[in-house]
XYZ file of N, CA, C and O in Angstrom:
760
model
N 0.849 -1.177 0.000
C 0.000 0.000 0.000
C 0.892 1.237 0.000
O 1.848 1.515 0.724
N 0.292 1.943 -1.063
C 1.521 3.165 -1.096
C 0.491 4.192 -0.471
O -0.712 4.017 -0.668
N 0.939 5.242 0.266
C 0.033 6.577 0.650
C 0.883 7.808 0.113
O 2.101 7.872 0.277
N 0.229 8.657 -0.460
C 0.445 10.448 -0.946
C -0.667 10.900 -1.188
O -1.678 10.240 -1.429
N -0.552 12.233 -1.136
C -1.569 13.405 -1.007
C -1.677 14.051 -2.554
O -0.739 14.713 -2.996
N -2.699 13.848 -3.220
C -3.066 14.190 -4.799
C -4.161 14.893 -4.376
O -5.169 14.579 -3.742
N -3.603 16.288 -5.039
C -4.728 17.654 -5.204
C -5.064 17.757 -3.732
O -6.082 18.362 -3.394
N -4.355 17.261 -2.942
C -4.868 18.069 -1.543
C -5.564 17.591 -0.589
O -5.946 18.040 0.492
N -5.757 15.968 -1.490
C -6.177 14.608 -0.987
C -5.486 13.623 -0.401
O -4.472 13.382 -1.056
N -5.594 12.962 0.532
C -4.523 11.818 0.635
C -5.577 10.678 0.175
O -6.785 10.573 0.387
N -4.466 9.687 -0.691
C -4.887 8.265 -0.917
C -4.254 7.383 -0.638
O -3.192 7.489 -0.025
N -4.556 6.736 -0.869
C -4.055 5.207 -0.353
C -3.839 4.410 -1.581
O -4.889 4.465 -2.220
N -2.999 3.725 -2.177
C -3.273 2.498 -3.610
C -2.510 1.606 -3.072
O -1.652 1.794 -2.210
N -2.940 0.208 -3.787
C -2.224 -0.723 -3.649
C -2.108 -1.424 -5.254
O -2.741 -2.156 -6.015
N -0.825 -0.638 -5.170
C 0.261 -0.893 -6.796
C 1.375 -1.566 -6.490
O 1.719 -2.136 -5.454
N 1.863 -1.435 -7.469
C 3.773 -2.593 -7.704
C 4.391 -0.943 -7.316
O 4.014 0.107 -7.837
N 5.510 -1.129 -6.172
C 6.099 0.130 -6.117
C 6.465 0.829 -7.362
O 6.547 2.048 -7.512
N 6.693 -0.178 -8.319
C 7.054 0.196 -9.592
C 6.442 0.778 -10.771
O 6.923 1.196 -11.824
N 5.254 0.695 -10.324
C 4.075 1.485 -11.141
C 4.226 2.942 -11.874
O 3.885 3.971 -11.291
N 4.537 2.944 -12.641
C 4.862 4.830 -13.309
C 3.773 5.374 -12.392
O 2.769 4.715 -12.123
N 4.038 6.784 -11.850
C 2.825 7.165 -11.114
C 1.670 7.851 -12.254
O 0.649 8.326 -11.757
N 1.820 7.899 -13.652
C 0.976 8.397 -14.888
C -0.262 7.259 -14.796
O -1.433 7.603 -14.638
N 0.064 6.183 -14.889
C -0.891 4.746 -14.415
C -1.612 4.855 -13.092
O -2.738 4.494 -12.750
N -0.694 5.421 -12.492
C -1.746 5.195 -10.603
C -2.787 6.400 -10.769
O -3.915 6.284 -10.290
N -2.301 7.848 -11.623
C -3.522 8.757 -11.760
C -4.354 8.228 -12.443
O -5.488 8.421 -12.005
N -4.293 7.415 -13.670
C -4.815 7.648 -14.595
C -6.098 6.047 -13.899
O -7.251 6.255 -13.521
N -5.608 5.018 -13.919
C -5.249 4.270 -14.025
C -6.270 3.840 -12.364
O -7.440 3.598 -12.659
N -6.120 3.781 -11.538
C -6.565 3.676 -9.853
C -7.061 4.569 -9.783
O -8.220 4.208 -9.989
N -7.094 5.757 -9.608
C -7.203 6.931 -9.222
C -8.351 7.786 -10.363
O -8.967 8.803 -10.043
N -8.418 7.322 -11.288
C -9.494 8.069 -12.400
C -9.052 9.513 -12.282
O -9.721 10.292 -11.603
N -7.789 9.966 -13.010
C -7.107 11.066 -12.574
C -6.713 11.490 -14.075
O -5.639 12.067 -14.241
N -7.622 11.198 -15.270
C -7.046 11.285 -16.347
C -6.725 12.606 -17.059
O -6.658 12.556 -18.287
N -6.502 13.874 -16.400
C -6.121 14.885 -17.144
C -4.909 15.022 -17.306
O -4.532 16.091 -17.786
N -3.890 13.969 -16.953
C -2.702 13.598 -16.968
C -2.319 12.748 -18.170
O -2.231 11.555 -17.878
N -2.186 12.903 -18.843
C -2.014 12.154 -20.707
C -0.603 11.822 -20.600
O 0.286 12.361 -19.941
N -0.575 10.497 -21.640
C 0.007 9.533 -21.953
C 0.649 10.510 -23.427
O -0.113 11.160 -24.142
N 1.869 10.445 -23.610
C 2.341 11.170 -24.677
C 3.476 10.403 -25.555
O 3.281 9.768 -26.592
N 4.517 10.585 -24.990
C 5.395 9.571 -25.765
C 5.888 8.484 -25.097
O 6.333 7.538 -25.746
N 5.878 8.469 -23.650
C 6.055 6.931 -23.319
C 7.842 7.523 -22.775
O 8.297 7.062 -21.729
N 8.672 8.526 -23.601
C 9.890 8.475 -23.070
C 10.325 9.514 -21.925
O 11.527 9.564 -21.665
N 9.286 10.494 -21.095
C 9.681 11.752 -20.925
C 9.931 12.841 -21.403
O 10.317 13.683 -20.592
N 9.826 13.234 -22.765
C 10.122 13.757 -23.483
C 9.196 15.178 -23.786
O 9.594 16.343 -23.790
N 8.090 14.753 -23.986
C 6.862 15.642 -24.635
C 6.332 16.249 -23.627
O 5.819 17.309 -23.986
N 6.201 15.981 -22.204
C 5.919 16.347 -21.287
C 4.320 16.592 -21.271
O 3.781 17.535 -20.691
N 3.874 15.919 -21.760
C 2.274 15.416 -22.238
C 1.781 14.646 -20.520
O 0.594 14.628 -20.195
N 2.825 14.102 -19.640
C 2.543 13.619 -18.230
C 3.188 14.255 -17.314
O 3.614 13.574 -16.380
N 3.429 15.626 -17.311
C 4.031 15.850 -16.142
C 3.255 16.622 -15.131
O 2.559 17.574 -15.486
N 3.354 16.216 -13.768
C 2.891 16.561 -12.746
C 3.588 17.756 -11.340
O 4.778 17.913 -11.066
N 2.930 18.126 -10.974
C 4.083 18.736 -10.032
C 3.678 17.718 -8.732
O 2.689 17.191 -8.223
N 5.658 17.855 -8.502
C 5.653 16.885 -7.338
C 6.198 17.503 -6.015
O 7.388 17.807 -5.928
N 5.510 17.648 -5.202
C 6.199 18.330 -3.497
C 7.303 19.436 -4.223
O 8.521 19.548 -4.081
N 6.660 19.934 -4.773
C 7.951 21.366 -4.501
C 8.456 21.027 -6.173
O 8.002 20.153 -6.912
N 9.809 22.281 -6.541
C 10.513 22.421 -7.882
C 11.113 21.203 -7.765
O 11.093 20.728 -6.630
N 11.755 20.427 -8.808
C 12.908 19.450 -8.714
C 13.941 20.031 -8.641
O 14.235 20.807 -9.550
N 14.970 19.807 -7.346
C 16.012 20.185 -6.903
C 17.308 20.640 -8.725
O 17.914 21.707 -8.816
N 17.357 19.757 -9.593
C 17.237 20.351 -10.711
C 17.279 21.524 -11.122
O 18.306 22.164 -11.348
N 16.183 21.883 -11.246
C 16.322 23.485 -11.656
C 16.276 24.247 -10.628
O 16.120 25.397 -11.040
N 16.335 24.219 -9.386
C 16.764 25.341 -7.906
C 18.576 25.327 -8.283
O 19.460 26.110 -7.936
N 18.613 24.267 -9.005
C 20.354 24.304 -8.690
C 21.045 25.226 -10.446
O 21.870 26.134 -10.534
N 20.479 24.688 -11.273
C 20.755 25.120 -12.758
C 20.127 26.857 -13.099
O 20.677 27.698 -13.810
N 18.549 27.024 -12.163
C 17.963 28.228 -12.914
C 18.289 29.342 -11.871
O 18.846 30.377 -12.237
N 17.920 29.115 -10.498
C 18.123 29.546 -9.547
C 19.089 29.997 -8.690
O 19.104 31.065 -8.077
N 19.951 29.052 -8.687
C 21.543 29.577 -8.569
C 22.887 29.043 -9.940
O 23.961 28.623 -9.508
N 22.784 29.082 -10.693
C 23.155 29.127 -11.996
C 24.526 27.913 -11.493
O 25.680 28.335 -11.408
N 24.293 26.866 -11.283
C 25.065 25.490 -11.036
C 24.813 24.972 -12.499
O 23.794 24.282 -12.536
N 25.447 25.101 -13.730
C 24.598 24.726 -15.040
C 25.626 23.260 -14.943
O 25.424 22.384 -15.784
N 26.392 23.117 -14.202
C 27.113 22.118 -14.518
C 26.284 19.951 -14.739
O 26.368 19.032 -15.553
N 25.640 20.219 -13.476
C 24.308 19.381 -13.729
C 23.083 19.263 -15.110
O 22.356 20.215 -15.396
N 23.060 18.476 -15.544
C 22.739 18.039 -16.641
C 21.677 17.455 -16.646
O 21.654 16.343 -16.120
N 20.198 18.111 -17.356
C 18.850 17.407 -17.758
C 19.021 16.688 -19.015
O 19.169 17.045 -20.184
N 18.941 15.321 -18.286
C 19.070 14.305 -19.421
C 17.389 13.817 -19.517
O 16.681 14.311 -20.394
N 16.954 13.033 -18.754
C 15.755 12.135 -19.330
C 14.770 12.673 -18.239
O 13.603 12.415 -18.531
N 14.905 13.264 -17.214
C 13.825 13.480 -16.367
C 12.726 12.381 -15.807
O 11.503 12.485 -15.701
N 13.570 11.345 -15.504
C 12.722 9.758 -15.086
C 13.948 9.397 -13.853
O 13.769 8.517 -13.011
N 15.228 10.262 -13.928
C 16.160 9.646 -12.925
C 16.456 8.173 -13.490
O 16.601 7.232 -12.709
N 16.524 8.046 -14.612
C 17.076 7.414 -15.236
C 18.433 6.955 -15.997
O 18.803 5.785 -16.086
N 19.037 7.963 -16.475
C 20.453 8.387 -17.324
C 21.465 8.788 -16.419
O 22.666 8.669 -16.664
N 20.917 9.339 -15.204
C 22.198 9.934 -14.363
C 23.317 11.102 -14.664
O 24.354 11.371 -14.058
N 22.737 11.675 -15.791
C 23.259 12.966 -16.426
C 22.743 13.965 -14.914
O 23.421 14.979 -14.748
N 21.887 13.770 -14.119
C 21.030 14.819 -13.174
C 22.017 14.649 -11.895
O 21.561 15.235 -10.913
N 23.286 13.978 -11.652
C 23.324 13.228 -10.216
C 23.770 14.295 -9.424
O 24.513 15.018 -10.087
N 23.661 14.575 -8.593
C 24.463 15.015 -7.331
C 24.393 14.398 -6.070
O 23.742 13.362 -5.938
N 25.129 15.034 -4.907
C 25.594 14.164 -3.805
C 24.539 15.061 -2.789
O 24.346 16.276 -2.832
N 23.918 14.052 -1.856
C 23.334 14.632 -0.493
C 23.747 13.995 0.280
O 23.514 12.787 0.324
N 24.767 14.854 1.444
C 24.988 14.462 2.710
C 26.136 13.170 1.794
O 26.128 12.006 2.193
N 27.016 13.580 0.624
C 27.616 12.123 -0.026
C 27.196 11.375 -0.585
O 27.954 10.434 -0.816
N 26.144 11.310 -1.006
C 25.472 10.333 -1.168
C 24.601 10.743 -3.086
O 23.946 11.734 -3.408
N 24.918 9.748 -3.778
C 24.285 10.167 -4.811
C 22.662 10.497 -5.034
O 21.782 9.805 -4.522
N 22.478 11.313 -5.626
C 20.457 11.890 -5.665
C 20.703 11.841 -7.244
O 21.797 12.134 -7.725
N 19.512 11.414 -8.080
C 19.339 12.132 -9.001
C 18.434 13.318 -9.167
O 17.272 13.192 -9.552
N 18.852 14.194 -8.943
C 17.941 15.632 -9.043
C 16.973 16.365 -9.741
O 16.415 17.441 -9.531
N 16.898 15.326 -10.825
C 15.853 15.557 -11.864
C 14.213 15.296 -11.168
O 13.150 15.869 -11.407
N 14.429 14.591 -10.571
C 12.984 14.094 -9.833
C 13.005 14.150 -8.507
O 11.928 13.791 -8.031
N 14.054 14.555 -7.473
C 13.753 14.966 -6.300
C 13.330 16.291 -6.074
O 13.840 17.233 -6.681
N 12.220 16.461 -5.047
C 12.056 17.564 -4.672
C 13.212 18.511 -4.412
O 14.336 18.044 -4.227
N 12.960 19.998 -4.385
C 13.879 20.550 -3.421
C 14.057 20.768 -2.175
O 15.027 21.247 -1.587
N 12.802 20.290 -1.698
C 12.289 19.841 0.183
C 13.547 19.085 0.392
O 14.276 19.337 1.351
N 13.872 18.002 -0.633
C 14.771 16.752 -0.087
C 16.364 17.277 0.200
O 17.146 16.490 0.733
N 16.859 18.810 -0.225
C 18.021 18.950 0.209
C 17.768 20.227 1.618
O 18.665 20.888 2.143
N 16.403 20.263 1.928
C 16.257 21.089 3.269
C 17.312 20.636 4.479
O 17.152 19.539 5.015
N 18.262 21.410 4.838
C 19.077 20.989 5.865
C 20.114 20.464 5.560
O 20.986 20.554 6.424
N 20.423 19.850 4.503
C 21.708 18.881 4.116
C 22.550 19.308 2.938
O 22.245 20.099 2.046
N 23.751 18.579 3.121
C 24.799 19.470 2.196
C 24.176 19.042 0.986
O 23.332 18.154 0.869
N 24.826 19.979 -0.169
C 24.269 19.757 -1.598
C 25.764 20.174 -2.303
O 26.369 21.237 -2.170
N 26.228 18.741 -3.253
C 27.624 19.038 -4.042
C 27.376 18.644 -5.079
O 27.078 17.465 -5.274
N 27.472 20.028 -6.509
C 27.309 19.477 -7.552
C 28.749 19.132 -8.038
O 29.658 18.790 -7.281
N 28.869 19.290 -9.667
C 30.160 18.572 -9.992
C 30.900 20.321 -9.924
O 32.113 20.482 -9.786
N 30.088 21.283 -10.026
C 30.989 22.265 -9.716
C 31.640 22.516 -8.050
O 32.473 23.363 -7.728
N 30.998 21.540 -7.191
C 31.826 21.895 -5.770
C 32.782 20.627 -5.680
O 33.446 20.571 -4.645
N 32.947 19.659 -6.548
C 34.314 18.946 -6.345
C 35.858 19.709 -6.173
O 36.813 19.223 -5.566
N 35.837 20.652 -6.672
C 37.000 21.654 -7.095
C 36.519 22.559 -7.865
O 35.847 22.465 -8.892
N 37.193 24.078 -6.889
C 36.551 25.150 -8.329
C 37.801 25.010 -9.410
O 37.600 25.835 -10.300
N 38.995 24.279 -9.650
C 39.898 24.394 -10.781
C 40.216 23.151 -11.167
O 41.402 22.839 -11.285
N 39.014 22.093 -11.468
C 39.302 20.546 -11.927
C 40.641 19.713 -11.263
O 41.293 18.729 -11.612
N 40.670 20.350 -10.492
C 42.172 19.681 -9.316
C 41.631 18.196 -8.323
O 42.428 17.452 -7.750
N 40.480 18.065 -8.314
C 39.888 16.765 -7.723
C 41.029 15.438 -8.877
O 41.567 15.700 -9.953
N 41.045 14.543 -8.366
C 41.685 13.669 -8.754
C 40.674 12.955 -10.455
O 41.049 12.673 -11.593
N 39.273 12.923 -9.710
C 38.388 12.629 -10.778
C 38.196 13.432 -12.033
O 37.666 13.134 -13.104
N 38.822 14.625 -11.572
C 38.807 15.458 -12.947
C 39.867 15.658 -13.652
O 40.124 16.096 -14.773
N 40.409 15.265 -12.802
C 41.995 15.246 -13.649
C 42.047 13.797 -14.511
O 42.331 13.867 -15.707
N 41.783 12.531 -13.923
C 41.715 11.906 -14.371
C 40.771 11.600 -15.983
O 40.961 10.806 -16.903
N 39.785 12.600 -15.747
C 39.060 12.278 -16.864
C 39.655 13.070 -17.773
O 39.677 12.559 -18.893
N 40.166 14.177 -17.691
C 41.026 14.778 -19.071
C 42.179 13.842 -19.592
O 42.392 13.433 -20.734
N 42.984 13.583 -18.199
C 44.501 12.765 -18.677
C 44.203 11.689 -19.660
O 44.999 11.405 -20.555
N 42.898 11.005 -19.474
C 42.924 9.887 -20.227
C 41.653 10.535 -21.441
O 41.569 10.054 -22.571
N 41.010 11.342 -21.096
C 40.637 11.666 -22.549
C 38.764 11.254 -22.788
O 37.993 11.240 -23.748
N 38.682 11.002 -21.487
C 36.684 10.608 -21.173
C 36.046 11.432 -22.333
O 35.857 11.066 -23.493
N 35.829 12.329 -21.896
C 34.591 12.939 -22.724
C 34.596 12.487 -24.224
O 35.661 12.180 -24.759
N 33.442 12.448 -24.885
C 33.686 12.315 -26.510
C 32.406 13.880 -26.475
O 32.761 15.021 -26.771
N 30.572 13.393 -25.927
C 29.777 14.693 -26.405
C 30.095 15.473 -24.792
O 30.153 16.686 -24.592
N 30.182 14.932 -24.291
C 30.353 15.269 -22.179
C 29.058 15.542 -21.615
O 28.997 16.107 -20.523
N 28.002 15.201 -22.243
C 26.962 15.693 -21.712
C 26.522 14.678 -20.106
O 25.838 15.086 -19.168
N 27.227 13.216 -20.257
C 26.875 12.739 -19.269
C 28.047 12.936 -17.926
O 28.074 12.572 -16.750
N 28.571 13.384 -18.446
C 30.045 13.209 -17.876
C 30.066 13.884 -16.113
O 30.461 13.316 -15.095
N 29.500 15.234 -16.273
C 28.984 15.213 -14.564
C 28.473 14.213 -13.802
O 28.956 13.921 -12.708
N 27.581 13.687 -14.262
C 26.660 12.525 -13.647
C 27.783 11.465 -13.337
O 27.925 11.087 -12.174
N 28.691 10.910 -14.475
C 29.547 9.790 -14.312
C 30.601 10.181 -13.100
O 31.098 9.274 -12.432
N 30.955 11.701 -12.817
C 32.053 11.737 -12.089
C 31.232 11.900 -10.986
O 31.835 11.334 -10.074
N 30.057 12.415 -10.497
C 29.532 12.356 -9.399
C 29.476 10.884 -8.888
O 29.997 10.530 -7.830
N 28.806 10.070 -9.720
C 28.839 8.591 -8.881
C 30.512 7.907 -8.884
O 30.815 6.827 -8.376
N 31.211 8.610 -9.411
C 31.904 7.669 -9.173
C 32.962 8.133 -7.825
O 33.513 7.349 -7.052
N 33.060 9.764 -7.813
C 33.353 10.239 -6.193
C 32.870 9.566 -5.326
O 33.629 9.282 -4.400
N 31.707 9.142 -5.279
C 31.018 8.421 -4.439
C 31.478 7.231 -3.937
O 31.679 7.047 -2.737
N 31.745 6.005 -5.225
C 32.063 5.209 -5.021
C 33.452 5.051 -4.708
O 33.806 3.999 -4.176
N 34.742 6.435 -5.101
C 35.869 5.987 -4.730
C 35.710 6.626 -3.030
O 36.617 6.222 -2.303
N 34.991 7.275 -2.551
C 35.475 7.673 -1.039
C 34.650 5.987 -0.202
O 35.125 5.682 0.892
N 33.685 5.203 -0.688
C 33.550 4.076 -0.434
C 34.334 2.728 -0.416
O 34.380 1.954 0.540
N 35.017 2.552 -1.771
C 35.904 1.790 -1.710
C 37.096 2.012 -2.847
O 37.298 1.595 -3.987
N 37.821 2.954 -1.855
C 39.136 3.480 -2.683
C 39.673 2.854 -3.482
O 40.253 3.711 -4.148
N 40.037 1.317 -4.168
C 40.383 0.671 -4.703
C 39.590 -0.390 -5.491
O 39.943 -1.569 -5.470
N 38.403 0.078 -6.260
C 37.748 -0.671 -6.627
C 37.870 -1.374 -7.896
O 38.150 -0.700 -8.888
N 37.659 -2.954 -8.040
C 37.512 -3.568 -9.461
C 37.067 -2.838 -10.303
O 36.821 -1.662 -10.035
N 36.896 -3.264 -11.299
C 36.287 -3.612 -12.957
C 34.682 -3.531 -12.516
O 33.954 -2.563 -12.737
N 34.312 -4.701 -11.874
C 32.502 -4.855 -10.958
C 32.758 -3.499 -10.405
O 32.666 -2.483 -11.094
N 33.090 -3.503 -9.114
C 32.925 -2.314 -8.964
C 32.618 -0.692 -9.471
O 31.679 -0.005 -9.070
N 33.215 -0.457 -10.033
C 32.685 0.723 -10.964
C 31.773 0.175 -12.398
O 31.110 1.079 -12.907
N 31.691 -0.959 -12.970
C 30.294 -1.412 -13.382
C 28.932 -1.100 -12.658
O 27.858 -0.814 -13.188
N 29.261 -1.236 -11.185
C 28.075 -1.400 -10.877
C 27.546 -0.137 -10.211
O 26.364 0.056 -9.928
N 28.627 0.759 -9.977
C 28.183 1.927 -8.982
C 28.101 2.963 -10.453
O 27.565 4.050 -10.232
N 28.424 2.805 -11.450
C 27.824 3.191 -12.436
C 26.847 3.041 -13.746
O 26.723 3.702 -14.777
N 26.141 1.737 -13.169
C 24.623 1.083 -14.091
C 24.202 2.344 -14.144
O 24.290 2.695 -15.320
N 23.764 3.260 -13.443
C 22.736 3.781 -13.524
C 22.898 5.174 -14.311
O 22.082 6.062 -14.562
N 24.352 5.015 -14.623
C 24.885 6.768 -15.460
C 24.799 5.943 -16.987
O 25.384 4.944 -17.405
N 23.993 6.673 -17.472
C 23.897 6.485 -19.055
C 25.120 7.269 -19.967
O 25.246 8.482 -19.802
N 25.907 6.645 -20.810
C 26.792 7.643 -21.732
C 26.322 6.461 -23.069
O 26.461 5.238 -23.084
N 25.649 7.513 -24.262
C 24.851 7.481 -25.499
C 26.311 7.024 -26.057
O 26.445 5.964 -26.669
N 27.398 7.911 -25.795
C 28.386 7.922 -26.874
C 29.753 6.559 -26.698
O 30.780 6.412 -27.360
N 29.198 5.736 -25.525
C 29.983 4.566 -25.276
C 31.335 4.498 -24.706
O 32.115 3.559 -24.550
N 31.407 5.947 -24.395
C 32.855 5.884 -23.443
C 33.359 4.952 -22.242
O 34.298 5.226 -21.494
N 32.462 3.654 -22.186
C 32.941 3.442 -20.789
C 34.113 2.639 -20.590
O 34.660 2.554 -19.490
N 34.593 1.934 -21.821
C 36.004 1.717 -21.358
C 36.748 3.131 -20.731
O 36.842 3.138 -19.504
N 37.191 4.116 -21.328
C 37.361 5.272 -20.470
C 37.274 5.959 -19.653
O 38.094 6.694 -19.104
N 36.016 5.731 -19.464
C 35.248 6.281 -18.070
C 35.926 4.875 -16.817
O 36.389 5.213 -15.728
N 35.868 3.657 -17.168
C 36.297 2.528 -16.297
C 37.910 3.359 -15.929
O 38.249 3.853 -14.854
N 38.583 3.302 -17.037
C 39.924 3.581 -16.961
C 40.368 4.943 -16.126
O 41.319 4.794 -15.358
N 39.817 6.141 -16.200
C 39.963 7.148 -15.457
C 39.577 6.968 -13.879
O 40.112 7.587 -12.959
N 38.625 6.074 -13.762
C 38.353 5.953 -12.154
C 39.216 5.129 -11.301
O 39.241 5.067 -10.072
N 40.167 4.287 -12.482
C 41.003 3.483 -11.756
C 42.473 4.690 -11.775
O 43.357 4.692 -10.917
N 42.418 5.430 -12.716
C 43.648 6.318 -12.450
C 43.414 7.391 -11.357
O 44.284 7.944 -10.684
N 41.840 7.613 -11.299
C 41.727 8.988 -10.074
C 42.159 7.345 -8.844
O 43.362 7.090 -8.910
N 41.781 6.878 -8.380
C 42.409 5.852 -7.131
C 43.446 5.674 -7.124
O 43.855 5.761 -5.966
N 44.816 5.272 -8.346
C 45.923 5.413 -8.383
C 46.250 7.132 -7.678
O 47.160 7.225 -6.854
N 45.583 8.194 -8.009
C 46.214 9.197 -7.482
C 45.687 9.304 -6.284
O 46.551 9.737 -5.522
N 44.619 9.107 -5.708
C 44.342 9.200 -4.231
C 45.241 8.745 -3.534
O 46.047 9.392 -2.865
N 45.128 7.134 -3.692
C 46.454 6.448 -3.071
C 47.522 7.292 -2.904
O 48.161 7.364 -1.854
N 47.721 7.868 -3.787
C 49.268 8.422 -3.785
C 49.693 9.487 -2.892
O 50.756 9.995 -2.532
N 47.856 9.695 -2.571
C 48.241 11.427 -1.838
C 47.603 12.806 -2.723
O 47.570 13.985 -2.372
N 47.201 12.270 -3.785
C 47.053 13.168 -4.915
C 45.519 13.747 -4.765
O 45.085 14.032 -5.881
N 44.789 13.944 -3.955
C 43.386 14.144 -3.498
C 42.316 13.815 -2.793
O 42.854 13.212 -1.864
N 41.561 13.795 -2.652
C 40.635 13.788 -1.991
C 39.766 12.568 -1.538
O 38.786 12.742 -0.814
């Protein structure tokens, strides 16, 4: 049983957590002024407002952080990521309620002069091809090196499923996260 408050209502449904919430209006709820459009996020034919702006644009329109990246708006692609309290968010779909009180680091507070180990690393070896995902990739993967400084091949596979790159860099992207850990180790950051 899931519970939230629609139009000022609280309900109650009992869905698959996984349910697009376009289906629970439309769908449970007889909530159909909410249309079905392209199915990808795109057309914005389903969008709803959810508890507040998406932290998203408080960070890109509001205080001009453009470094964060609207990719798919489903928290899907991981072009959106930033860190709360360390911790990866995708910001495309969190409220901005959700950073009330807690630190907020986009890829512009790693270093204001690309001196983080992760950014160095991604030039030395040459990451970017379009860079549009490329914030998102270095946010999760800060993440995962202050977790486990020395991580496999799996390892950064897996703490990066969820960052989409269109243009297939990830042998590179693999390779730079093992060179930003070679420089941590060394002393070389953060």
């Amino acid at each position: 049983m899931i519970s939230f408050s629609v139009n000022k209502r609280r309900v109650n449904v009992d869905v698959d957590p996984s349910t697009p919430l376009l289906w629970v209006l439309r769908e449970n709820l007889e909530l159909t002024g909410t249309k079905y459009g392209c199915g990808m996020a795109q057309c914005g034919a389903c969008t709803v407002h959810i508890d507040g702006q998406p932290l998203l644009w408080v960070l890109r329109e509001n205080l001009e952080l453009t470094g964060t990246k609207y990719g798919c708006g489903m928290a899907q692609c991981g072009a959106c990521t930033v860190h709360i309290d360390g911790q990866t968010l995708r910001s495309c779909v969190a409220p901005v309620t959700r950073a009330a009180g807690k630190e907020v680091t986009t890829i512009e507070g790693l270093s204001p002069d690309l001196s983080h180990p992760l950014q160095r690393a991604w030039l030395e070896i040459d990451v970017p091809q379009c860079g549009y995902c490329q914030s998102g990739q270095i946010m999760s993967a800060a993440v995962l090196l202050k977790e486990i400084p020395n991580p496999t091949d799996e390892d950064i596979d897996q703490a990066l499923t969820g960052n989409i790159c269109r243009c297939g860099t990830y042998p590179r992207i693999r390779r730079a996260v093992h060179r930003a850990a070679e420089m941590m180790a060394k002393g070389g950051g953060r």
